[in-house]
Short mmCIF file of C-alpha atoms in Angstrom, two decimals:
data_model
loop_
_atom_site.label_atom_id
_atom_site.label_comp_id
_atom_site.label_asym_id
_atom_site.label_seq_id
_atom_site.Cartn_x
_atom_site.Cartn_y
_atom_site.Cartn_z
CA UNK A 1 0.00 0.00 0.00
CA UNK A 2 1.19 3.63 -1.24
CA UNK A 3 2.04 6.39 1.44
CA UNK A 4 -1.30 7.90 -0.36
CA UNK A 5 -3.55 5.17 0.06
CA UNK A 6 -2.43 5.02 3.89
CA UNK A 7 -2.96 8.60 3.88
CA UNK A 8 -6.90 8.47 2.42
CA UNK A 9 -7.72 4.96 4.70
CA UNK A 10 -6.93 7.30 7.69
CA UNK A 11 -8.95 10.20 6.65
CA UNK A 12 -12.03 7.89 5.66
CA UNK A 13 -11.64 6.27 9.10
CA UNK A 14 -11.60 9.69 11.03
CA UNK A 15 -14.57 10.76 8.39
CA UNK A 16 -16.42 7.86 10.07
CA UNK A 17 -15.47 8.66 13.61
CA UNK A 18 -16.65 11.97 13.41
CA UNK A 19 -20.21 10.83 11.93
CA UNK A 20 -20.40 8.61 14.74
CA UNK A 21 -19.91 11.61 17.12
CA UNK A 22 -22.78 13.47 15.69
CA UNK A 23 -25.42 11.99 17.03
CA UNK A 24 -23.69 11.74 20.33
CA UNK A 25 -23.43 15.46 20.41
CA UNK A 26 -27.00 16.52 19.61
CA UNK A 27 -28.75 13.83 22.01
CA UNK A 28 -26.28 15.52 25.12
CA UNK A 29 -27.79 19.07 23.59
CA UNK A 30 -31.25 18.35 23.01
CA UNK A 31 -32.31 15.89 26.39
CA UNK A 32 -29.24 17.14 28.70
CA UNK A 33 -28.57 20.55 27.98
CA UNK A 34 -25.09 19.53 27.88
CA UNK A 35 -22.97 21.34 24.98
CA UNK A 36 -19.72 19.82 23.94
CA UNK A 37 -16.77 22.16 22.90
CA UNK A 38 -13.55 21.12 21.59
CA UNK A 39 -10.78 23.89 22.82
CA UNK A 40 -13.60 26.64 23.45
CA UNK A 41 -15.20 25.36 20.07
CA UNK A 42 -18.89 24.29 19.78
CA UNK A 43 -19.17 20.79 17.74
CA UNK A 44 -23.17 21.30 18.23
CA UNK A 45 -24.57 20.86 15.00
CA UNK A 46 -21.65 20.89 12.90
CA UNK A 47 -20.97 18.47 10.16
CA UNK A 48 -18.19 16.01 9.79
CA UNK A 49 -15.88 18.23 8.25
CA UNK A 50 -16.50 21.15 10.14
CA UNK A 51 -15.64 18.69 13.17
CA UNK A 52 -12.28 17.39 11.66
CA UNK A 53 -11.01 20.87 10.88
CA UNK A 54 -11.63 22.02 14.40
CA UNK A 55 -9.44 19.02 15.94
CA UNK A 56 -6.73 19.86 13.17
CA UNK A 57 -7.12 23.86 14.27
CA UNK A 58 -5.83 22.70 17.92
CA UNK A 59 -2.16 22.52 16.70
CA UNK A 60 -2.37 26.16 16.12
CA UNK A 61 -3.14 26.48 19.91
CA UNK A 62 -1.57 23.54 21.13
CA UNK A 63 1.37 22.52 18.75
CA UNK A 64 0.13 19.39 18.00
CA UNK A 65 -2.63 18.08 16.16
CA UNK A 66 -5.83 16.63 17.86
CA UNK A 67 -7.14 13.45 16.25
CA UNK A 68 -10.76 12.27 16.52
CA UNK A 69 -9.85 8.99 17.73
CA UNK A 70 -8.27 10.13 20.78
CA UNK A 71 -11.96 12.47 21.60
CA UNK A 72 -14.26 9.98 20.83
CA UNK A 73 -13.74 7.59 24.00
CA UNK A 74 -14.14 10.59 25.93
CA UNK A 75 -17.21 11.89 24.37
CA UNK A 76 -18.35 7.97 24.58
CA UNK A 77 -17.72 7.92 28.15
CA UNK A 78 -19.38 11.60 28.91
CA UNK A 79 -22.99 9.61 27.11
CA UNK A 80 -22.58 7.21 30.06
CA UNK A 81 -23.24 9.74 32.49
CA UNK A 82 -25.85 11.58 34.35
CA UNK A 83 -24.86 14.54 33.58
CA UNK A 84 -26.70 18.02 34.26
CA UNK A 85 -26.63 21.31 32.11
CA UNK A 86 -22.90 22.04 31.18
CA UNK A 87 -20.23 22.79 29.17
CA UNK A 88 -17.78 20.57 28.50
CA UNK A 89 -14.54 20.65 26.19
CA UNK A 90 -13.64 17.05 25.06
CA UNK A 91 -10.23 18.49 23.70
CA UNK A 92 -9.25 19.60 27.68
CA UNK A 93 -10.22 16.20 28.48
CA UNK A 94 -7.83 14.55 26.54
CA UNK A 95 -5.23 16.72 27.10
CA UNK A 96 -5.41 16.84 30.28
CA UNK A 97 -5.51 13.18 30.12
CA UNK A 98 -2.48 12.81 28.65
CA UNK A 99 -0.52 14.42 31.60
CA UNK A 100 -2.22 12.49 34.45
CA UNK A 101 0.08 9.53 35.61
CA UNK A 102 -2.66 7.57 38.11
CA UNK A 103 -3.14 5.28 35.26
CA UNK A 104 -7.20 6.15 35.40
CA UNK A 105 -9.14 4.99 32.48
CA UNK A 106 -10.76 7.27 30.11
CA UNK A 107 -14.20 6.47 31.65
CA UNK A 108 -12.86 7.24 35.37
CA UNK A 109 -10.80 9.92 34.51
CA UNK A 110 -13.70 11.58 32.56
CA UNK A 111 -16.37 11.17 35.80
CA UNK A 112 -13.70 13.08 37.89
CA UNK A 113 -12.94 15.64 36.06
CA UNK A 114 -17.20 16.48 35.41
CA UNK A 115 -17.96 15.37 38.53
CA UNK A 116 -19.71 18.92 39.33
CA UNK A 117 -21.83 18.25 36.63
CA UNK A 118 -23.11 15.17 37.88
CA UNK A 119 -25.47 13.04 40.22
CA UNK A 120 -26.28 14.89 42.90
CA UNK A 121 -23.52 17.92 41.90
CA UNK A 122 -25.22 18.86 39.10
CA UNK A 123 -27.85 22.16 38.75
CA UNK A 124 -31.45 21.92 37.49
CA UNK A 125 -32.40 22.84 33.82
CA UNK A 126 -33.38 26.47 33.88
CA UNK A 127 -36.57 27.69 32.19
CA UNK A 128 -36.45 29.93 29.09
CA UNK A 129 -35.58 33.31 29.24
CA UNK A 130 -37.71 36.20 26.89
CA UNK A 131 -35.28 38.01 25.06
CA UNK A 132 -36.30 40.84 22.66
CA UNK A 133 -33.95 42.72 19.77
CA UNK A 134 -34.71 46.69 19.49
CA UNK A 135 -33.26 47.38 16.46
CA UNK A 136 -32.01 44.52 13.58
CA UNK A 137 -29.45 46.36 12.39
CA UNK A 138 -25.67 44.08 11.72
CA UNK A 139 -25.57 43.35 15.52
CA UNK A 140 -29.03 43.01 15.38
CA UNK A 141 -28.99 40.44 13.15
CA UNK A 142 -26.32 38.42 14.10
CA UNK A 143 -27.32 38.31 17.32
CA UNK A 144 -30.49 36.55 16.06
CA UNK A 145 -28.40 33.98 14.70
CA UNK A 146 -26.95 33.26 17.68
CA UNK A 147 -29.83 32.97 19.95
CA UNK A 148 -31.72 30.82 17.58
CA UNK A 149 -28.67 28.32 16.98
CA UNK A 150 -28.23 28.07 21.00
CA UNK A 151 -32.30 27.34 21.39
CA UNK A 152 -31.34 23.91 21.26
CA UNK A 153 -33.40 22.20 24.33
CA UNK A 154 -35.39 25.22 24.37
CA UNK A 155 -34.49 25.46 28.28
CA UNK A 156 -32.08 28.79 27.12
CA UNK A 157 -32.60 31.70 25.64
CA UNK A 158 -36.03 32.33 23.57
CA UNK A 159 -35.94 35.36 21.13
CA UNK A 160 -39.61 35.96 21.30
CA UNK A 161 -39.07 39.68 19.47
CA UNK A 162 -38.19 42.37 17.51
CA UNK A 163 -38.96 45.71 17.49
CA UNK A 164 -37.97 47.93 14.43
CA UNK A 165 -39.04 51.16 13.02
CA UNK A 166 -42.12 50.98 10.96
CA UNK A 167 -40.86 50.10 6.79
CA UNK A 168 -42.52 50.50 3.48
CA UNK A 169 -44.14 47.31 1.93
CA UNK A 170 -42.99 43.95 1.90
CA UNK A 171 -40.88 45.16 5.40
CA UNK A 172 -41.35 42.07 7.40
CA UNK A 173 -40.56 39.49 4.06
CA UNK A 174 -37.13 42.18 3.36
CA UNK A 175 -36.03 41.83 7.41
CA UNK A 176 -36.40 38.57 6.87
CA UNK A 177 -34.50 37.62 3.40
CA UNK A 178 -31.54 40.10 5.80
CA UNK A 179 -31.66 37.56 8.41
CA UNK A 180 -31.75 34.96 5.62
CA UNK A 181 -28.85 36.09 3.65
CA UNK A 182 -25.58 38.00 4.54
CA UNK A 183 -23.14 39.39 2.62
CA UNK A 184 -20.22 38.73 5.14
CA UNK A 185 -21.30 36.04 7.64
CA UNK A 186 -23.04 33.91 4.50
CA UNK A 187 -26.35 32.14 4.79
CA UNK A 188 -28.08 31.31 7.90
CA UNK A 189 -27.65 27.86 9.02
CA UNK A 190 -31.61 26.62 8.45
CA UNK A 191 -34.88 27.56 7.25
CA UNK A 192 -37.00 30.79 7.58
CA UNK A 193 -40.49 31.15 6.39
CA UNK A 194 -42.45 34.60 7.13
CA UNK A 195 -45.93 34.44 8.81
CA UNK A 196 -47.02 38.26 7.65
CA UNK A 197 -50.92 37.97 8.64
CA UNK A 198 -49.24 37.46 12.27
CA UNK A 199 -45.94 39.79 11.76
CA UNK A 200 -43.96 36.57 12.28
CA UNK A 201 -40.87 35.71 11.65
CA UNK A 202 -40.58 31.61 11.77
CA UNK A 203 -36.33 30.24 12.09
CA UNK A 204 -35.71 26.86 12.89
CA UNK A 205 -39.40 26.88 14.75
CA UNK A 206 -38.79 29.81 16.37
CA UNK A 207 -41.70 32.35 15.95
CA UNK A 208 -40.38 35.65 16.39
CA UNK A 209 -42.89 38.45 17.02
CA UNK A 210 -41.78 41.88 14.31
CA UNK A 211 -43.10 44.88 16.14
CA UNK A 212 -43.30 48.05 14.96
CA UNK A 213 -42.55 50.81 17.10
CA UNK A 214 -40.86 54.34 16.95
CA UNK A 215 -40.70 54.63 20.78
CA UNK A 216 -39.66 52.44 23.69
CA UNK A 217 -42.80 54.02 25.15
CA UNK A 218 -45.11 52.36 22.47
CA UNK A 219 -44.61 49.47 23.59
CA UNK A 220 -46.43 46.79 26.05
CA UNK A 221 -44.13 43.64 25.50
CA UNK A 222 -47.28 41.44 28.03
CA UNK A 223 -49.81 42.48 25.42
CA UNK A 224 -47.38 39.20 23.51
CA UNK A 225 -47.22 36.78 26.31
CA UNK A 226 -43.17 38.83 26.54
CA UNK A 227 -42.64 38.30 30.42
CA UNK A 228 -39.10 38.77 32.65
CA UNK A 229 -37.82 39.51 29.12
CA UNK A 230 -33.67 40.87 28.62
CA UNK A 231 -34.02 43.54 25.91
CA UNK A 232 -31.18 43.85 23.92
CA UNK A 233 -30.91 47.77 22.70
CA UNK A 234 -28.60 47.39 19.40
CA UNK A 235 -29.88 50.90 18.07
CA UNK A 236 -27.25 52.74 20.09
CA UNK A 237 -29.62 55.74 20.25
CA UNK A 238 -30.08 56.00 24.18
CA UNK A 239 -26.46 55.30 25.86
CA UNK A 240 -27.15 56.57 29.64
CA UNK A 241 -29.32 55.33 32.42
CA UNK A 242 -32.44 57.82 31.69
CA UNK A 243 -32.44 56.75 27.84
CA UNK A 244 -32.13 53.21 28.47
CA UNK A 245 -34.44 52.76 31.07
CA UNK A 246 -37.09 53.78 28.38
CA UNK A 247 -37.12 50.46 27.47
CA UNK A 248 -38.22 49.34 31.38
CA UNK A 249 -41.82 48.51 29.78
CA UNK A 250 -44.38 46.14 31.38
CA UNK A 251 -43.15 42.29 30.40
CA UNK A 252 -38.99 43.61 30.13
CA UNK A 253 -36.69 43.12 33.59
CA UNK A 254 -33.32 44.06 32.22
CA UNK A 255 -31.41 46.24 29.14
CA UNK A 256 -27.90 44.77 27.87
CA UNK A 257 -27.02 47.38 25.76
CA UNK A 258 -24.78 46.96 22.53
CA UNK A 259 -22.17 49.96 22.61
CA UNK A 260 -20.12 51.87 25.03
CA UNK A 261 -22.50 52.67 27.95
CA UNK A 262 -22.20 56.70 29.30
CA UNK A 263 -22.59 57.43 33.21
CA UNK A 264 -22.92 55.05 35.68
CA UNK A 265 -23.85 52.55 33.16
CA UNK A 266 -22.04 49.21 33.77
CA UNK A 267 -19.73 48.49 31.02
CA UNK A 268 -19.29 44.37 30.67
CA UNK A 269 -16.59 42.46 28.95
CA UNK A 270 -17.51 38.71 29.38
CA UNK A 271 -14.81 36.83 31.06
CA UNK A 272 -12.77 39.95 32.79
CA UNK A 273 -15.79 42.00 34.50
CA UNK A 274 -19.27 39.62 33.86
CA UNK A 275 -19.33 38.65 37.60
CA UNK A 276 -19.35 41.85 39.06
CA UNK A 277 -22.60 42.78 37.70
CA UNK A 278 -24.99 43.14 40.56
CA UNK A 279 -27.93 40.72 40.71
CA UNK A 280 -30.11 44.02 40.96
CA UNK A 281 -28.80 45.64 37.96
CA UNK A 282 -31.13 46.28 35.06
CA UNK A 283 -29.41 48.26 32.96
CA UNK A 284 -25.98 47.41 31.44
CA UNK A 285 -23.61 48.04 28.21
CA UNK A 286 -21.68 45.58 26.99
CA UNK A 287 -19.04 48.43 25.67
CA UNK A 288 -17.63 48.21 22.18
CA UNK A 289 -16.35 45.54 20.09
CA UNK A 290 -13.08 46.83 20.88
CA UNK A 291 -13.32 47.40 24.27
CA UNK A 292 -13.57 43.42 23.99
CA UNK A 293 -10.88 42.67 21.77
CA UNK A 294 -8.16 44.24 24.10
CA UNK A 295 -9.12 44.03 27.28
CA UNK A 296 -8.81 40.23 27.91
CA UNK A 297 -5.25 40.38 26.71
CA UNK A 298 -4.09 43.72 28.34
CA UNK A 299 -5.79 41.59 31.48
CA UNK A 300 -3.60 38.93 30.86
CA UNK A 301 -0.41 40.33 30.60
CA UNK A 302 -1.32 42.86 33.34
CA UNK A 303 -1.85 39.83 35.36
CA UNK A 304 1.60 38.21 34.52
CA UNK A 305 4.18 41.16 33.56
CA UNK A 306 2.07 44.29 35.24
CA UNK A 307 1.57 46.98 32.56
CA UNK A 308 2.77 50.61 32.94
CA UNK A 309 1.11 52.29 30.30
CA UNK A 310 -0.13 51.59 26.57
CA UNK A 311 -1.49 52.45 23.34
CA UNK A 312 -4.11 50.99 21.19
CA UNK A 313 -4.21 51.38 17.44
CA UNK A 314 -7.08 50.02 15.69
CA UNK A 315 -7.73 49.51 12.02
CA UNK A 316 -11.02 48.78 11.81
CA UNK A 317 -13.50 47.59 9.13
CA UNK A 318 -16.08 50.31 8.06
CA UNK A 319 -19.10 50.61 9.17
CA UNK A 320 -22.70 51.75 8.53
CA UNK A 321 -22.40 54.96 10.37
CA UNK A 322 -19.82 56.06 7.57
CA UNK A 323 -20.93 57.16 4.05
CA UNK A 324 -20.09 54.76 0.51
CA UNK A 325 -19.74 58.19 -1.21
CA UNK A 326 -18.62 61.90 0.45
CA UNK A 327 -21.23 62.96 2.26
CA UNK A 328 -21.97 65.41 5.05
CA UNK A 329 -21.30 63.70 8.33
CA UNK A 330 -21.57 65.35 11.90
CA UNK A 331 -18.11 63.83 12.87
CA UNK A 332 -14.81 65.03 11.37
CA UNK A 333 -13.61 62.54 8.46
CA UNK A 334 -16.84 59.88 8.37
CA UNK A 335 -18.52 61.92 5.73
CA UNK A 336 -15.68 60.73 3.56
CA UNK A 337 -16.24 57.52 1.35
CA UNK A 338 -15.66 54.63 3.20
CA UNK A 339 -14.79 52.59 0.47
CA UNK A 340 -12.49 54.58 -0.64
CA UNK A 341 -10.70 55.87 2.17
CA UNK A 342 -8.75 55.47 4.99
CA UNK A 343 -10.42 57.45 7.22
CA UNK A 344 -8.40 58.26 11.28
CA UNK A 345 -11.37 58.60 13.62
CA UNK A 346 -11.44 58.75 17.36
CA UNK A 347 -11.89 54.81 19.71
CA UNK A 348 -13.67 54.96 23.51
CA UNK A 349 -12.07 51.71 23.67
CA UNK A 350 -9.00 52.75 25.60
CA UNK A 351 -10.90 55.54 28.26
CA UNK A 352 -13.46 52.35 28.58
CA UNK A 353 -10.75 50.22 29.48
CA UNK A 354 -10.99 51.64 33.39
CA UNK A 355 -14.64 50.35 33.41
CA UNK A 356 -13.79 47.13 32.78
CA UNK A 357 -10.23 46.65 34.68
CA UNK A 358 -10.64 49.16 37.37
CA UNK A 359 -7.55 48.02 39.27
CA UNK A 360 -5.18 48.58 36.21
CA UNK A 361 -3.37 52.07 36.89
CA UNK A 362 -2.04 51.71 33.84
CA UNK A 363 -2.67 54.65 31.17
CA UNK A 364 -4.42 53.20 28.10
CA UNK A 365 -4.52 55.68 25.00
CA UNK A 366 -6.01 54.95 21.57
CA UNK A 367 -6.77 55.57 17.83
CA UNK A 368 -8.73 54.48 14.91
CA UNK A 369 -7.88 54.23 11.32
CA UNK A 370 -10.97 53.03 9.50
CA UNK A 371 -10.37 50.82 6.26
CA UNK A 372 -12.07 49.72 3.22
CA UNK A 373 -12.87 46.35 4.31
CA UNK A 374 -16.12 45.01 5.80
CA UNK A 375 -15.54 43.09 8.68
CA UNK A 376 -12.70 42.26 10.63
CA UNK A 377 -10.50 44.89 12.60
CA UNK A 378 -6.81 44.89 13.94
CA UNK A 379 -5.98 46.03 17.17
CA UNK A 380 -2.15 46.74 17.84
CA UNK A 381 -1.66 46.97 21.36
CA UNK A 382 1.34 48.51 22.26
CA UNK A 383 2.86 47.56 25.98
CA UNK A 384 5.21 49.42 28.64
CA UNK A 385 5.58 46.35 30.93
CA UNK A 386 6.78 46.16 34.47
CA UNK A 387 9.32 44.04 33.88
CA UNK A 388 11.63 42.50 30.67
CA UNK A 389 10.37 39.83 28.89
CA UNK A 390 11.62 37.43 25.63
CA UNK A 391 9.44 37.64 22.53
CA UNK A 392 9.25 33.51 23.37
CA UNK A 393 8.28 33.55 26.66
CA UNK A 394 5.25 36.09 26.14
CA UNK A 395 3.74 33.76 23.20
CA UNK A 396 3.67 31.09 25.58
CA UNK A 397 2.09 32.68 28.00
CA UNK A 398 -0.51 34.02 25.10
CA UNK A 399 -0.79 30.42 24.00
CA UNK A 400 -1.57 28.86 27.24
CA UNK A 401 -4.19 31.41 28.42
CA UNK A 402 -5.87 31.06 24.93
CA UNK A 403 -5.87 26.96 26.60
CA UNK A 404 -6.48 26.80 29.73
CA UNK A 405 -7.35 29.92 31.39
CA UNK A 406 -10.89 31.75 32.04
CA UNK A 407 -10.61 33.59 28.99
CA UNK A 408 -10.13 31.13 26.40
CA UNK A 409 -13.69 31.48 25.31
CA UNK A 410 -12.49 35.06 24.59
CA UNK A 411 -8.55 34.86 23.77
CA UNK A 412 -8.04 33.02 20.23
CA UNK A 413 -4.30 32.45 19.36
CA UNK A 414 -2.98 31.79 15.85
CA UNK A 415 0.76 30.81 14.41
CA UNK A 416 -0.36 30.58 10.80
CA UNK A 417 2.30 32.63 8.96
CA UNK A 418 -0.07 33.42 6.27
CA UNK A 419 -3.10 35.09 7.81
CA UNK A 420 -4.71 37.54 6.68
CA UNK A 421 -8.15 39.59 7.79
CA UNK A 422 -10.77 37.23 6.32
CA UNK A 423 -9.53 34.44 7.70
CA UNK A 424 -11.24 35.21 10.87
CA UNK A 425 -14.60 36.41 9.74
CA UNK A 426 -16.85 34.51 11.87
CA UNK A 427 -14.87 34.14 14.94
CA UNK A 428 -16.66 33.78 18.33
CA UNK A 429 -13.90 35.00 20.54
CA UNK A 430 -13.47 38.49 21.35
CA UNK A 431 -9.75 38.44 19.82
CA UNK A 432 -7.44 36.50 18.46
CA UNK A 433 -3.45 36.93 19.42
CA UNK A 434 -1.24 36.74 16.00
CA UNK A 435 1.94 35.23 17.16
CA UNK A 436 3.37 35.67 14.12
CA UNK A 437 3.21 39.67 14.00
CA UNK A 438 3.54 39.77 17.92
CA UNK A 439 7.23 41.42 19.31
CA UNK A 440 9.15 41.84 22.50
CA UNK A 441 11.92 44.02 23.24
CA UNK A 442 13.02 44.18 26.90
CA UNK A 443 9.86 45.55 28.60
CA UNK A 444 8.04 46.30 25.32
CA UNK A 445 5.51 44.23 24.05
CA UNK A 446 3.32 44.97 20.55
CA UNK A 447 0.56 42.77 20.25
CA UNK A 448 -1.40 42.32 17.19
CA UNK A 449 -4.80 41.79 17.88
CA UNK A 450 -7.66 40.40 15.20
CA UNK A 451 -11.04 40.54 15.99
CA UNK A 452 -14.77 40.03 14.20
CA UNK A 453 -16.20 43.15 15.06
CA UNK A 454 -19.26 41.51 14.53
CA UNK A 455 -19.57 38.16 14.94
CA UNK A 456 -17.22 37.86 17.76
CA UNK A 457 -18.62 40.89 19.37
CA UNK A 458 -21.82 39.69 19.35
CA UNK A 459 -20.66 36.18 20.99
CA UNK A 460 -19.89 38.22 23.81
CA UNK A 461 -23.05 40.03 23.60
CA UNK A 462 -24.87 36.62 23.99
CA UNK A 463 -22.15 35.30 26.84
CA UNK A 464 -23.50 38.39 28.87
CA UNK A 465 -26.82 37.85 28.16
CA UNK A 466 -26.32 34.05 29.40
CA UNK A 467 -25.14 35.55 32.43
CA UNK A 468 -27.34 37.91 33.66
CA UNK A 469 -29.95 35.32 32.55
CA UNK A 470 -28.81 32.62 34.80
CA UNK A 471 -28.93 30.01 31.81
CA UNK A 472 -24.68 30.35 31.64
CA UNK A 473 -23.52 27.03 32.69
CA UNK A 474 -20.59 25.87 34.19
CA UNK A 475 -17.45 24.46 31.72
CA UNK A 476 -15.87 21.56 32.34
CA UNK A 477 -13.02 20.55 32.96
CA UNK A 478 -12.63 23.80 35.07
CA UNK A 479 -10.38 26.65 32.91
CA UNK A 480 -6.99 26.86 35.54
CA UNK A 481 -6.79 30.13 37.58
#
């Protein structure tokens, strides 16, 4: 037998192993709430190939590849159990596995390490949450996606509706074919039909309610069966406390806003600042997409090196609130074509950066160069550390917090040589750490930091949403502190 015929045997074999895993995966989603992940990675309704490029993506992360055959007897041994609602990352398992020298099995080894999330340890399936969209704009919209894939047992979030400005004719059917088609993020992943005698919108079963309002104060959200309901605000129109609380209508409890909140409003970046929310608070901003791209790793090497002061430089995708042609704009520059242009702007990322990581003293200054692209922004994070470090040991230390710390769901870390800006269109964490581009010099550190201003952002838009919810569940086995 040829080296190529060896080569094609083992891929049809793995092909097969992954099918196997398939239904595996869904029954743990559907009947136990229980969502396997595969380094921070959702294998919940993907197909086989999706599933075999994620296990040959973890020797980006982890320098070596990940082979289905060494998941599946973990994943086999995880349907064996009586598990509760979790997370749990089948890739940890086995690498974790691999280090452990009690000569466990997989099956014992795997009922330790979950243990929390079983028998008598494990919590009760919550009930569904309302959530309503105001505004179905790019976050909008994506957002959508999200909570619709994640309906799964229907014990999470429910997107019951979404409230829009009132359109010309055929509205609901052209909001609709938006949801239906996109541009940048591709086609959504199932079937929508349009109800318009109702004002429904029906996606994978769910029937979303379209109402038309042109005032938070128009609005009785009970009047829909809406009750205890988290509205997400992704118009950006009302950024303080008195604006948002507008939306405090009979049938909504809380307001997660989607930009850069003013005042006292809370500004949240899942995974540094999510658990200091009070269980009281109804209003809240999950502060920009940039906000999120930088400040899990300035937390991380603040935590490790200490930082003295820094600089953020984004280039960043245009956006909506720019014009395709020149235009008058209020702000300085945005009138210009963005499609045409490089266009410097101002970023709140960096003064936002105290609201999330109040303990760094560190200054944090920042810039924005906006760029004819559509989605996907740099941000190059530039570091006056506390003490000297080597270009070497500061990638490991990237590396192994993308792993096995409590931000891996929002620290991505990638050694391809070759990337470039589209390659991470569709990314669900809140950055992703180049090593490639990334450089050291004493106590000097430039990061280069790649994040889906979209997509990713609104993964963390969702996370906090989960949160304040009470439908977040725990991830096993536990991140490392």
């Amino acid at each position: 037998m040829t080296v190529n015929d060896d080569s094609f045997t083992n891929w049809k074999h793995r092909e097969e192993t992954a099918e196997s895993m398939i239904p595996m995966i869904g029954k743990l989603h559907r009947e136990q709430d229980v969502t396997i992940l595969l380094h921070s990675r959702s294998l919940v309704n993907k197909s086989v190939v999706s599933i075999l490029k994620t296990h040959r993506f973890a020797r980006q992360i982890a320098g070596a590849e990940l082979s289905v055959t060494e998941t599946m007897p973990f994943l086999r041994a995880l349907t064996a159990l009586d598990l509760g609602p979790s997370q749990i990352d089948i890739g940890m398992l086995a690498a974790t596995y691999r280090t452990d020298d009690r000569g466990l099995s997989v099956e014992e080894f795997t009922a330790e390490a979950v243990a929390g999330a079983t028998g008598a340890n494990k919590i009760d399936r919550r009930e569904g949450r309302d959530v309503v969209l105001y505004g179905f704009g790019r976050i909008g919209r994506l957002v959508a996606r999200l909570l619709i894939e994640k309906a799964g047992s229907g014990n999470g979030l429910r997107l019951r509706a979404i409230v829009v400005r009132g359109g010309g004719e055929q509205d609901l059917v052209k909001r609709a074919s938006l949801l239906r088609r996109d541009s940048v993020h591709g086609q959504f992943q199932g079937t929508i039909t349009v109800d318009e005698d109702n004002s429904t919108i029906l996606a994978n079963g769910n029937a979303i309610k379209v109402i038309y309002a042109d005032d938070p104060a128009q609005v009785d959200y009970t009047a829909y069966g809406i009750k205890d309901a988290i509205l997400i605000d992704n118009t950006g129109k009302w950024r303080d406390r008195e604006g948002l609380s507008k939306h405090l209508r009979p049938g909504i409890d809380k307001v997660v806003l989607t930009a850069p909140g003013k005042g006292d409003v809370p500004n949240i970046v899942h995974g540094v600042n999510h658990d200091t929310i009070k269980p009281d608070e109804r209003i809240l901003s999950c502060a920009s997409c940039t906000t999120n791209a930088i400040v899990p790793p300035l937390k991380a090497m603040e935590d490790e090196y200490g930082v003295l002061r820094g600089h953020v430089e984004t280039v960043h995708s245009f956006t909506n609130d720019q014009n395709l042609l020149d235009n008058y704009h209020k702000s300085d520059r945005r009138g210009r074509s963005a499609p045409l242009n490089m266009v410097i702007t101002e970023t709140g990322a960096a003064s936002a950066v105290a609201k999330a990581l109040p303990d760094l003293k560190a200054r944090i200054t920042g810039s924005s160069i906006r760029v004819p692209v559509p989605d996907v922004s740099i941000a190059i994070l530039n570091l006056q550390l506390a003490r000297e470090a080597s270009r070497e040991e500061v990638v490991d230390h990237l590396r192994e917090v993308s792993l096995t710390s409590p931000l891996k769901r929002q620290i991505d870390f990638i050694g391809a040589p070759d990337a470039v800006s589209s390659d991470f269109i569709g990314s669900r964490h809140a950055s992703i750490v180049d090593a490639g581009a990334l450089k050291v010099d004493g106590d000097n550190a430039i990061l280069y930091l790649w994040y889906d201003n979209e997509f990713g952002y609104s993964c963390q838009v969702v996370r906090v949403v989960q949160h304040v919810s009470g439908v977040e569940y725990p991830t096993y086995p536990a991140p490392a502190v």
